[in-house]
mmCIF file of C-alpha atoms in Angstrom:
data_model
loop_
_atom_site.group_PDB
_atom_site.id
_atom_site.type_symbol
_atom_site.label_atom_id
_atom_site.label_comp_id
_atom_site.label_asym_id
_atom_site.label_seq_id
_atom_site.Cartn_x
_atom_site.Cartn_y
_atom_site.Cartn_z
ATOM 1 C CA UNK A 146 32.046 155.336 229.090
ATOM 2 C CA UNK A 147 29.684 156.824 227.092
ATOM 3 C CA UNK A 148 31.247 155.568 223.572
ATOM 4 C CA UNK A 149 33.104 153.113 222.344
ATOM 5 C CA UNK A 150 37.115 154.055 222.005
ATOM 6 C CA UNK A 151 39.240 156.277 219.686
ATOM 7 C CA UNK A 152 42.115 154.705 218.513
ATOM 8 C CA UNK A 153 44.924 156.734 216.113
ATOM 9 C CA UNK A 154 48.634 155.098 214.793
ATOM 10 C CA UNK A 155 52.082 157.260 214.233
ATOM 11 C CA UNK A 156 55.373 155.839 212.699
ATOM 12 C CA UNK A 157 59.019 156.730 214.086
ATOM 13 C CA UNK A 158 61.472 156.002 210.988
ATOM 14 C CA UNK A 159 65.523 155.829 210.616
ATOM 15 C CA UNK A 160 66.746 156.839 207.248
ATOM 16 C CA UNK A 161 68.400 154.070 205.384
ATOM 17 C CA UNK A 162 72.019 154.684 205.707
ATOM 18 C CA UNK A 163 73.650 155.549 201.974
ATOM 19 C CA UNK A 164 75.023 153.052 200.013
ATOM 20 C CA UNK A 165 78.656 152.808 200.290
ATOM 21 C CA UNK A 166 80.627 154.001 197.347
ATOM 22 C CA UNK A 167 84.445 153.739 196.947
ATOM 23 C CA UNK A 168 86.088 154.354 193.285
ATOM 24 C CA UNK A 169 89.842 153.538 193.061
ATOM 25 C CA UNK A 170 92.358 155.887 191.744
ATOM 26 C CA UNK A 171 93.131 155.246 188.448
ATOM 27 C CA UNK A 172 96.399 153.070 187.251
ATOM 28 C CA UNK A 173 98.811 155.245 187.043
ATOM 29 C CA UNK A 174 102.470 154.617 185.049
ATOM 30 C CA UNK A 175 105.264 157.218 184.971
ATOM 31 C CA UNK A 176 108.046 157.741 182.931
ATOM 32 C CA UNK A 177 111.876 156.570 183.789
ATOM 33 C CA UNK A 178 114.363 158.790 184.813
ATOM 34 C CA UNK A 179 112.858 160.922 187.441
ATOM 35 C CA UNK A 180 114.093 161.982 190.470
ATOM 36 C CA UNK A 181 112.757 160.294 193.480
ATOM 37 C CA UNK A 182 111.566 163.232 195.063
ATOM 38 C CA UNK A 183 109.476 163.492 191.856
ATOM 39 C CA UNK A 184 107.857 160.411 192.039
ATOM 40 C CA UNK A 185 106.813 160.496 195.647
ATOM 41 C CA UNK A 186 105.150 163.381 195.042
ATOM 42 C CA UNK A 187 102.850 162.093 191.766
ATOM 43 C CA UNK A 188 102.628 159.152 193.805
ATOM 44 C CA UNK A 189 101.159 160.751 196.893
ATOM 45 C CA UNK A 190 98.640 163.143 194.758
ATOM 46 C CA UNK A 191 97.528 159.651 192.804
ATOM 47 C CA UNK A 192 96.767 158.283 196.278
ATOM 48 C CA UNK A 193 94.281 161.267 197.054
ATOM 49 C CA UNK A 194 92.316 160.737 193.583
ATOM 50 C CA UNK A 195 90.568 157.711 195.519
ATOM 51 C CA UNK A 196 86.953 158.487 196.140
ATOM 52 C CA UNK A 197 84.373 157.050 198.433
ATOM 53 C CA UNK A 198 80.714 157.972 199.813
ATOM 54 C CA UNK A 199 77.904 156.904 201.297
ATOM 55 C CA UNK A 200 77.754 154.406 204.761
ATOM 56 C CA UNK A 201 77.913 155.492 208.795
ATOM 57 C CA UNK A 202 81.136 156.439 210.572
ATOM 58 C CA UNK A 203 82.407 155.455 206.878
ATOM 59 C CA UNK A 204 87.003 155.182 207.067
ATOM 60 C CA UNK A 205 89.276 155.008 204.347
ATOM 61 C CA UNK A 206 92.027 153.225 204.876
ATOM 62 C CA UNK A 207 95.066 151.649 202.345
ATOM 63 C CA UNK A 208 97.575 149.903 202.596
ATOM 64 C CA UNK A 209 100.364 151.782 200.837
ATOM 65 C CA UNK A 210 103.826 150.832 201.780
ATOM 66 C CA UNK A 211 105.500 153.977 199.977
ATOM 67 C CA UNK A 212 106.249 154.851 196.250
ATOM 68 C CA UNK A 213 108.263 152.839 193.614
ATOM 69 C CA UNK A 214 111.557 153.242 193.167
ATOM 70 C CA UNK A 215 112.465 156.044 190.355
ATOM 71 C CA UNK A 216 114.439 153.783 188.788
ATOM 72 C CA UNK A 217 111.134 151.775 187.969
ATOM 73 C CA UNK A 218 108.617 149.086 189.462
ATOM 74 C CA UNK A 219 105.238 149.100 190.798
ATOM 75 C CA UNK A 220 103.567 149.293 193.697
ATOM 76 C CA UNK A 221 99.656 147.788 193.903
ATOM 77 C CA UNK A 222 97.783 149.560 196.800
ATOM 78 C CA UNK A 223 94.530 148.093 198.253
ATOM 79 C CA UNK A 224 91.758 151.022 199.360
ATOM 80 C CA UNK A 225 89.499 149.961 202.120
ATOM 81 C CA UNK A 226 86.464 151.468 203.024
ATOM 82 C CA UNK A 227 84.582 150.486 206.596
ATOM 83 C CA UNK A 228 80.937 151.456 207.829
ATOM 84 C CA UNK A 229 79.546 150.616 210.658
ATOM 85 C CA UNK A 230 76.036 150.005 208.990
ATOM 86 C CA UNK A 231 77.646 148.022 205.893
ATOM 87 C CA UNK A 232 80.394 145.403 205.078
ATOM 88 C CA UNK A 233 83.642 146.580 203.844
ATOM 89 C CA UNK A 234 84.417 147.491 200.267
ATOM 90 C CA UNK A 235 87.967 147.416 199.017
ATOM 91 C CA UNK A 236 89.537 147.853 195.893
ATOM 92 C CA UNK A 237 92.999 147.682 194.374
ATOM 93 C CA UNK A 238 95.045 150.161 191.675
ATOM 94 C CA UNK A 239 98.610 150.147 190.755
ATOM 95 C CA UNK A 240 100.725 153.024 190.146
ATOM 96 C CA UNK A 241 104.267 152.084 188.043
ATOM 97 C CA UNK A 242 107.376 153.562 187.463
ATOM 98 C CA UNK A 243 108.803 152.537 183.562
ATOM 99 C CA UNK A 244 112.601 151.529 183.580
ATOM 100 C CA UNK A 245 115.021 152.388 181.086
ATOM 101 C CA UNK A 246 117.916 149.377 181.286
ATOM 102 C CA UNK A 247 121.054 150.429 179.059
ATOM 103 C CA UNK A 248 120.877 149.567 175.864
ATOM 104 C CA UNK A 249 125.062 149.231 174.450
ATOM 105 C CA UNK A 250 126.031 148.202 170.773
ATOM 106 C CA UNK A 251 129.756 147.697 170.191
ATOM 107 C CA UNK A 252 131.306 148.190 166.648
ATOM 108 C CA UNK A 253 131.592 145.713 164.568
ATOM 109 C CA UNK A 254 135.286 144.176 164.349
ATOM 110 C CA UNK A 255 136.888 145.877 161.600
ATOM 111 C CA UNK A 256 139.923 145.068 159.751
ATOM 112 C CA UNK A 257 141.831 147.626 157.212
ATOM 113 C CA UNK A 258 144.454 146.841 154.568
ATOM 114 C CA UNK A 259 148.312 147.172 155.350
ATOM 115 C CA UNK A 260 149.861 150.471 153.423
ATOM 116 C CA UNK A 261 147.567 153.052 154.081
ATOM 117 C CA UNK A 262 149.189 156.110 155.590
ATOM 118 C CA UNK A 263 148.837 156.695 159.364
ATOM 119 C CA UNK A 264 146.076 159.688 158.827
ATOM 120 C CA UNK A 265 143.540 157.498 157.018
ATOM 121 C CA UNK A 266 144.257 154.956 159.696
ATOM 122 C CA UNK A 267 144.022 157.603 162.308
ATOM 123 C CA UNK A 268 140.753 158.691 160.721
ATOM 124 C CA UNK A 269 139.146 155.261 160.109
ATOM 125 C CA UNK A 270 139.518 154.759 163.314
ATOM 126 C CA UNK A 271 138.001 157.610 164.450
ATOM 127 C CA UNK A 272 134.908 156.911 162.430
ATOM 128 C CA UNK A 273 134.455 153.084 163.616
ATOM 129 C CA UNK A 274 134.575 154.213 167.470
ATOM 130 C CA UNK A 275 131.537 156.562 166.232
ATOM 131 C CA UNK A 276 129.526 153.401 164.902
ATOM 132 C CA UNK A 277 128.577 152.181 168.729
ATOM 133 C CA UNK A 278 125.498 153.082 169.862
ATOM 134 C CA UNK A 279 123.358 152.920 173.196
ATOM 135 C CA UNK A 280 120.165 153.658 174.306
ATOM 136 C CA UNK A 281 118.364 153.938 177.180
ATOM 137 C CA UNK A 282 120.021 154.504 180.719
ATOM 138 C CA UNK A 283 119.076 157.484 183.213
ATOM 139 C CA UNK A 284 121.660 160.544 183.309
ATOM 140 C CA UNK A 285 123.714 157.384 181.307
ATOM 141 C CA UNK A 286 126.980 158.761 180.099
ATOM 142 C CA UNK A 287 129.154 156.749 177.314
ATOM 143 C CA UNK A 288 132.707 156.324 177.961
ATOM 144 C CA UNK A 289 135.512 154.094 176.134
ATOM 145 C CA UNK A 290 138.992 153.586 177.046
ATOM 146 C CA UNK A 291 140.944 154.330 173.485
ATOM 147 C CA UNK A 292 144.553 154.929 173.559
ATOM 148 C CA UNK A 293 144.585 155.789 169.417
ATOM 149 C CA UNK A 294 144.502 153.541 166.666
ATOM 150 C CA UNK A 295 146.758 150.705 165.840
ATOM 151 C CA UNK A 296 149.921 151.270 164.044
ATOM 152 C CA UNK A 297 149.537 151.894 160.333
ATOM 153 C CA UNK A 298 152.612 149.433 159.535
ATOM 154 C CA UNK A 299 150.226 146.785 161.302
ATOM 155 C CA UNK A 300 148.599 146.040 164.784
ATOM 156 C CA UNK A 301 145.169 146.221 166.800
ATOM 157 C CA UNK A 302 143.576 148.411 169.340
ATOM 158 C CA UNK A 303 140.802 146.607 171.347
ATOM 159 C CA UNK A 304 138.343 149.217 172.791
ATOM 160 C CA UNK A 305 136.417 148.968 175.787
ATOM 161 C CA UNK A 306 132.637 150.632 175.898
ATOM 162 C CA UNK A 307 130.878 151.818 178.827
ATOM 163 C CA UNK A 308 127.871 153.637 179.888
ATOM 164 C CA UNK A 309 127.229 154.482 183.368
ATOM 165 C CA UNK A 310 124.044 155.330 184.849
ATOM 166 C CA UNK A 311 121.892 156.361 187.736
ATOM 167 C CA UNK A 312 120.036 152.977 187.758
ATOM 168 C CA UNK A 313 122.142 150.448 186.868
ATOM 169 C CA UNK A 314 125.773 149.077 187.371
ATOM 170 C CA UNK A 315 127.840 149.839 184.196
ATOM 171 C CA UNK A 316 127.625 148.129 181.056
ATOM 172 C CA UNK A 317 130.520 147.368 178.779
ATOM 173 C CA UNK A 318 131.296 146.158 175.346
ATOM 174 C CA UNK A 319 134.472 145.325 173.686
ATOM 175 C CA UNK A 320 135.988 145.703 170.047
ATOM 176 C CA UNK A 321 138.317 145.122 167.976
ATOM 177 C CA UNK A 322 140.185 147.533 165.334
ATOM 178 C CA UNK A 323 143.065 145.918 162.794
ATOM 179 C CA UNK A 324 145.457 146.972 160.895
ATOM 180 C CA UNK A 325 147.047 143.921 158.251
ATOM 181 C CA UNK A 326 150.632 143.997 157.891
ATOM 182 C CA UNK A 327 152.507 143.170 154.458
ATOM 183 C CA UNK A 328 156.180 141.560 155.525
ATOM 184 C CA UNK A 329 158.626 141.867 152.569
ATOM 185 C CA UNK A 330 159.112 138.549 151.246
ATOM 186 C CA UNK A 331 162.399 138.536 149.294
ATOM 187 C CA UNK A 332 163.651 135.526 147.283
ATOM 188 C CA UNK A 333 167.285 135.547 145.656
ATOM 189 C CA UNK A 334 168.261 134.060 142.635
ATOM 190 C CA UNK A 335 169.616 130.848 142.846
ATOM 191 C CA UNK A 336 173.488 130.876 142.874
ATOM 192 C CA UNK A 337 174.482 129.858 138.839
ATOM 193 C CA UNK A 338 177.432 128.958 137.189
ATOM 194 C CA UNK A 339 178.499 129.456 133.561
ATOM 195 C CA UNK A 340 180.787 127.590 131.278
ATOM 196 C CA UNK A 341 183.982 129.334 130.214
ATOM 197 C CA UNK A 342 184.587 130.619 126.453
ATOM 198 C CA UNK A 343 181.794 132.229 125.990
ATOM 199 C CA UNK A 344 181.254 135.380 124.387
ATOM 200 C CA UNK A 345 181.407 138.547 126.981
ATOM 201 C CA UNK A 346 178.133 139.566 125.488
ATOM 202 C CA UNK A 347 176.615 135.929 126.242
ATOM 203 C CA UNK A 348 177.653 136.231 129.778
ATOM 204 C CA UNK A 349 176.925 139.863 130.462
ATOM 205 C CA UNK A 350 172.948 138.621 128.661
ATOM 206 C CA UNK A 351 172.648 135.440 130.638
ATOM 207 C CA UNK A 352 173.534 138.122 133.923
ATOM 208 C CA UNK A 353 171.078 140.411 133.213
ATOM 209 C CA UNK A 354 168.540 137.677 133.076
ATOM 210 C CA UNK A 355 169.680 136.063 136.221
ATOM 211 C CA UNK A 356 169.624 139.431 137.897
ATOM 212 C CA UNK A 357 165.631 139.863 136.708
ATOM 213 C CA UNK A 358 165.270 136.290 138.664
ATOM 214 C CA UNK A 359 164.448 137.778 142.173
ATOM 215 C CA UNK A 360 161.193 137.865 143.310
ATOM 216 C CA UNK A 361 159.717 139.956 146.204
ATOM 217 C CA UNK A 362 156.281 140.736 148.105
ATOM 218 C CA UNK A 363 154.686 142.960 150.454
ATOM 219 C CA UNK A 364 156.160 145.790 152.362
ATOM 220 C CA UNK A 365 154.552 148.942 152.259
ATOM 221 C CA UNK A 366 156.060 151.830 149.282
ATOM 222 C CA UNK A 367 159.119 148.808 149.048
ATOM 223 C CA UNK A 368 162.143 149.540 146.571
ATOM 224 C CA UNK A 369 164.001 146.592 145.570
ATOM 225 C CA UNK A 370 167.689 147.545 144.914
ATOM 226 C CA UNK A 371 171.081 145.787 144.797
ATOM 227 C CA UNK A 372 174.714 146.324 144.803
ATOM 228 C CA UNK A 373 175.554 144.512 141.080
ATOM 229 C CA UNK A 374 178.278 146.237 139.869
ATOM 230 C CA UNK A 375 178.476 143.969 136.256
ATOM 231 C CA UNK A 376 178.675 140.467 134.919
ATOM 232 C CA UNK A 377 181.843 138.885 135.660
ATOM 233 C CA UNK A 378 185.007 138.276 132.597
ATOM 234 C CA UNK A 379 183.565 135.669 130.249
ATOM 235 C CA UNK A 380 187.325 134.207 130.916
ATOM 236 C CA UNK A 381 186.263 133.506 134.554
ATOM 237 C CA UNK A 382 185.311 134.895 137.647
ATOM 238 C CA UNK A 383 182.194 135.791 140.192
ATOM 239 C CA UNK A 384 180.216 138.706 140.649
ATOM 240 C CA UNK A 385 178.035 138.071 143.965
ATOM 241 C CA UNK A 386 175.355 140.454 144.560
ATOM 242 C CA UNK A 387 173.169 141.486 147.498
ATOM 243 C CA UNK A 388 169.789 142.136 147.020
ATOM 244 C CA UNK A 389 167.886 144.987 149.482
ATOM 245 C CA UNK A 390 164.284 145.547 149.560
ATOM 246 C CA UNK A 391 163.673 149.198 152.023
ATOM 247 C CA UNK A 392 160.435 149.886 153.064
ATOM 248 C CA UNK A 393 158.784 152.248 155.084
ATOM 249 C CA UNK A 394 156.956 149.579 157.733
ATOM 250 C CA UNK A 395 160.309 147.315 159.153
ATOM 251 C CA UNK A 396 163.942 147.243 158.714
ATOM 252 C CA UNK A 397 165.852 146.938 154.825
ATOM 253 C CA UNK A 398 165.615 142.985 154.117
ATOM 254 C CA UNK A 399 168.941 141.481 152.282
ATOM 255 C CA UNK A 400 169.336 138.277 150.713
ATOM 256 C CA UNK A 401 172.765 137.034 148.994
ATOM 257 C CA UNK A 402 173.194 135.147 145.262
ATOM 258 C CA UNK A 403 176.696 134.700 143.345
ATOM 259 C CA UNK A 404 176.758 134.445 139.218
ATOM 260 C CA UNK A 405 180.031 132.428 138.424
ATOM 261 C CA UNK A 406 181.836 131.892 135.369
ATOM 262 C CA UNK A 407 183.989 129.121 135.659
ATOM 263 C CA UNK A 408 187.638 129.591 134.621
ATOM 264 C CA UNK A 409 189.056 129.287 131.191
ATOM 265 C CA UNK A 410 191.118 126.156 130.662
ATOM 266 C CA UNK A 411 195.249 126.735 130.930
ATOM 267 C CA UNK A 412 196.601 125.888 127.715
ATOM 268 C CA UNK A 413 198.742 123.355 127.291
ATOM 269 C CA UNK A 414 200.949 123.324 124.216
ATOM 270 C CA UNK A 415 202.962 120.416 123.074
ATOM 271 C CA UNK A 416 206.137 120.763 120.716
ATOM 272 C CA UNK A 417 206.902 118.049 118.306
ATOM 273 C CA UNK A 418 210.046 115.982 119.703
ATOM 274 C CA UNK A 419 213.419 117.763 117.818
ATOM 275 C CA UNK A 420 213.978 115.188 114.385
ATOM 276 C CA UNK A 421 216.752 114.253 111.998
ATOM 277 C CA UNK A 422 216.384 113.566 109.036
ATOM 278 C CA UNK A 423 218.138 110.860 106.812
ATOM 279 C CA UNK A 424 221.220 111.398 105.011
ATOM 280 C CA UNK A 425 220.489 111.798 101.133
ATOM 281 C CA UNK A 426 216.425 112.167 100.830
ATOM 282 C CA UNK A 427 214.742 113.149 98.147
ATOM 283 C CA UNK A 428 213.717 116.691 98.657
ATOM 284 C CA UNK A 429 209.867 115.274 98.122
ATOM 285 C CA UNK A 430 210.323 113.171 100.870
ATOM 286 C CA UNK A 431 212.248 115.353 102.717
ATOM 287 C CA UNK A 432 209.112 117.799 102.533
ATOM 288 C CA UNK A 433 206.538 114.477 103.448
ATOM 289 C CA UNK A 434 209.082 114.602 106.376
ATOM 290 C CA UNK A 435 209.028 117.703 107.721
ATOM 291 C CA UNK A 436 205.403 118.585 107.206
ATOM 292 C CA UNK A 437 204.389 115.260 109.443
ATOM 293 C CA UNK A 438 206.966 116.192 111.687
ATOM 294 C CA UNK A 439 204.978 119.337 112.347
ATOM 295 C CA UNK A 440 201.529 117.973 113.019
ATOM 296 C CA UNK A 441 202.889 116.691 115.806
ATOM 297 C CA UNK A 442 202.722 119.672 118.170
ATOM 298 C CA UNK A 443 199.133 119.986 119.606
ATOM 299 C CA UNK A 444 197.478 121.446 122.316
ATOM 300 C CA UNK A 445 194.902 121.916 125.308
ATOM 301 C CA UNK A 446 192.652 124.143 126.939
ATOM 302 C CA UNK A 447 192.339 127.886 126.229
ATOM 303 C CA UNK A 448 189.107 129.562 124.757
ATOM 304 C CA UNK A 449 189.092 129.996 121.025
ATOM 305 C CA UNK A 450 192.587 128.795 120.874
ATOM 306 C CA UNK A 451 194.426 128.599 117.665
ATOM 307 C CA UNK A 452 197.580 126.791 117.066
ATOM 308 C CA UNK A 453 200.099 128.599 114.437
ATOM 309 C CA UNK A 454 204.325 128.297 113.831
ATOM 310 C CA UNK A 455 206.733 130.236 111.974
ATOM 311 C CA UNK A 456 207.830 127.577 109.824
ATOM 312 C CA UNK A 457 209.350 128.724 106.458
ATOM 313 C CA UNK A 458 209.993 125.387 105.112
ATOM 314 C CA UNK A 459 211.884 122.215 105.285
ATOM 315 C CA UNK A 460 215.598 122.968 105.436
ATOM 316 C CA UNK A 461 217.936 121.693 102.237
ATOM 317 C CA UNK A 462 218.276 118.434 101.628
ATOM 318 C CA UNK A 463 222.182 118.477 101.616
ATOM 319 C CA UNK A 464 222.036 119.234 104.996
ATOM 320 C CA UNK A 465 220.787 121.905 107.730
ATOM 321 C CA UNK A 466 218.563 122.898 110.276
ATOM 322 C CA UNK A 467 214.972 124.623 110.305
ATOM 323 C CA UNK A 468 213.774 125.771 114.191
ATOM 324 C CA UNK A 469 209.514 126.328 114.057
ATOM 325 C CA UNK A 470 208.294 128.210 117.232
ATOM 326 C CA UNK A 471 204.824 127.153 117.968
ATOM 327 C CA UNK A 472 202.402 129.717 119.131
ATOM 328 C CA UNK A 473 198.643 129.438 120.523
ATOM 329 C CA UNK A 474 196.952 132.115 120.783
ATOM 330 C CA UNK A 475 193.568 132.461 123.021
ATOM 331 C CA UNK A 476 190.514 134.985 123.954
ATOM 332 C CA UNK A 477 191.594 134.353 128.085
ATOM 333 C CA UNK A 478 195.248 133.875 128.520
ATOM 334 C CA UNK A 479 198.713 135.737 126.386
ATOM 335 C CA UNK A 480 200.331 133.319 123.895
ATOM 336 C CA UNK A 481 201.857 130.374 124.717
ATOM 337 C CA UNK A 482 204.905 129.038 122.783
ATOM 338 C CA UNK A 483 207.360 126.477 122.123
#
């Protein structure tokens, strides 16, 4: 009561509560072809790299649903962080698995030439089912279903590619691999016919070069071959002749053609008609007489024919008789006379 009062202040604080902190793991992408097992566990230690701090009573919480698949995809996880003196604070990181799809190439078509033997077929073959190609794939294993290669006399294979995997259903390709055939093409001469009375050499010529007349084609090593056994007579006849081509890609291939000579004309001789002459000629006339008289035999046919008689002469002309015997002669038939 004595003085006037004493007064003195004092302050009772609460720390600021930190500042809440949360840092997301970082994005995290793996390679293909894992094993499951694998992944889960990178994907469960990327989940623990999150980081937070600071706040009161501060959580951590995410949303996680579970890893990718090994095969590949992603999976985006949202970190939450609560306080009970601040708002929340979330953020968001992904972690991916790559995938490898199957990458399959066929060979290209390929087509070889007929006539090559069946080891160079054999080993083209071998090297064209080398020329596919694939990629990609996890554990993928490349298959095909060859049987061998086509036939070297001709014929195709089509192979069927596959790679199968851990990740995916298989994947196919198809190709093709051809062998060209070469049928024998055989064409006979056409059937010919020569005149009669030639000369054996003309007809056994003209043969030859009717023989050189047949064509052929294709087959594989083919030999062309036939059964001629010579030109037929100049005085008439036919030589026909088969033709074979072998090979060693099908059966032998025949064909037929026939070189003819037609026949030589018969002959045909004529005598001249038996004659008297008149009492008394002249022997000049009687001569005349008997000279006509024989230019009246004649002929037909043969082949270099040639007419001849035995005459020796008109008989006397005080009387008597002279028989001629006619004779042809020709290349294709024995004399004829009368």
């Amino acid at each position: 009561s004595c003085e006037n009062p004493v007064t003195c202040s004092a302050t009772f604080t609460v720390t600021a509560a930190p500042a809440l902190m949360l840092t997301c793991p970082v994005n995290q992408t793996e390679a293909a072809c894992q094993t499951q097992a694998s992944i889960d566990s990178k994907f469960s230690t990327w989940l623990n790299t999150v980081s937070f701090g600071g706040g009161c009573n501060t959580m951590l919480s995410n949303n996680n649903t579970g890893a990718p698949k090994a095969c590949g995809g992603t999976a985006t996880v949202t970190f939450t962080v609560t306080s009970s003196c601040s708002n929340s604070m979330t953020c968001s990181a992904t972690f991916a698995v790559d995938s490898s799809p199957v990458m399959l190439t066929c060979p290209v078509n390929q087509t070889e030439a007929a006539c090559q033997t069946q080891a160079a077929i054999d080993s083209k073959f071998s090297t064209w089912l080398n020329t596919v190609s694939t990629s990609g794939g996890c554990n993928a294993v490349l298959s095909n279903n060859n049987t061998g290669a086509p036939n070297a006399c001709g014929g195709t294979t089509t192979v069927t590619f596959t790679v199968t995997s851990d990740c995916q259903s298989p994947v196919t390709c198809s190709a093709t691999f051809t062998v060209n055939s070469s049928p024998v093409m055989l064409t006979c001469p056409a059937n010919q016919t020569e005149a009669a009375c030639q000369t054996q050499a003309a007809i056994d010529s003209k043969f030859s070069t009717w023989l050189n007349t047949v064509s052929t084609s294709g087959g594989c090593n083919a030999t062309l071959s036939n059964n001629n056994t010579g030109a037929p007579n100049a005085c008439g006849g036919s030589t026909t002749v088969v033709f074979t081509v072998t090979s060693s890609c099908e059966a032998p291939v025949t064909c037929t053609a026939t070189f003819t000579v037609t026949n030589a004309p018969t002959v045909n001789l004529t005598c001249p008609i038996n004659a008297t002459a008149p009492l008394c000629p002249t022997q000049a006339q009687l001569d005349a007489d008997f000279a006509a008289w024989l230019n009246t035999a004649g002929f037909t046919g043969g082949c270099n024919a040639t007419l001849s008689n035995n005459n020796t002469g008109a008989p006397p002309i005080c009387g008597g008789t002279t028989t001629v015997v006619f004779t042809v002669t020709s290349s294709c038939e024995n004399p004829v006379t009368c």
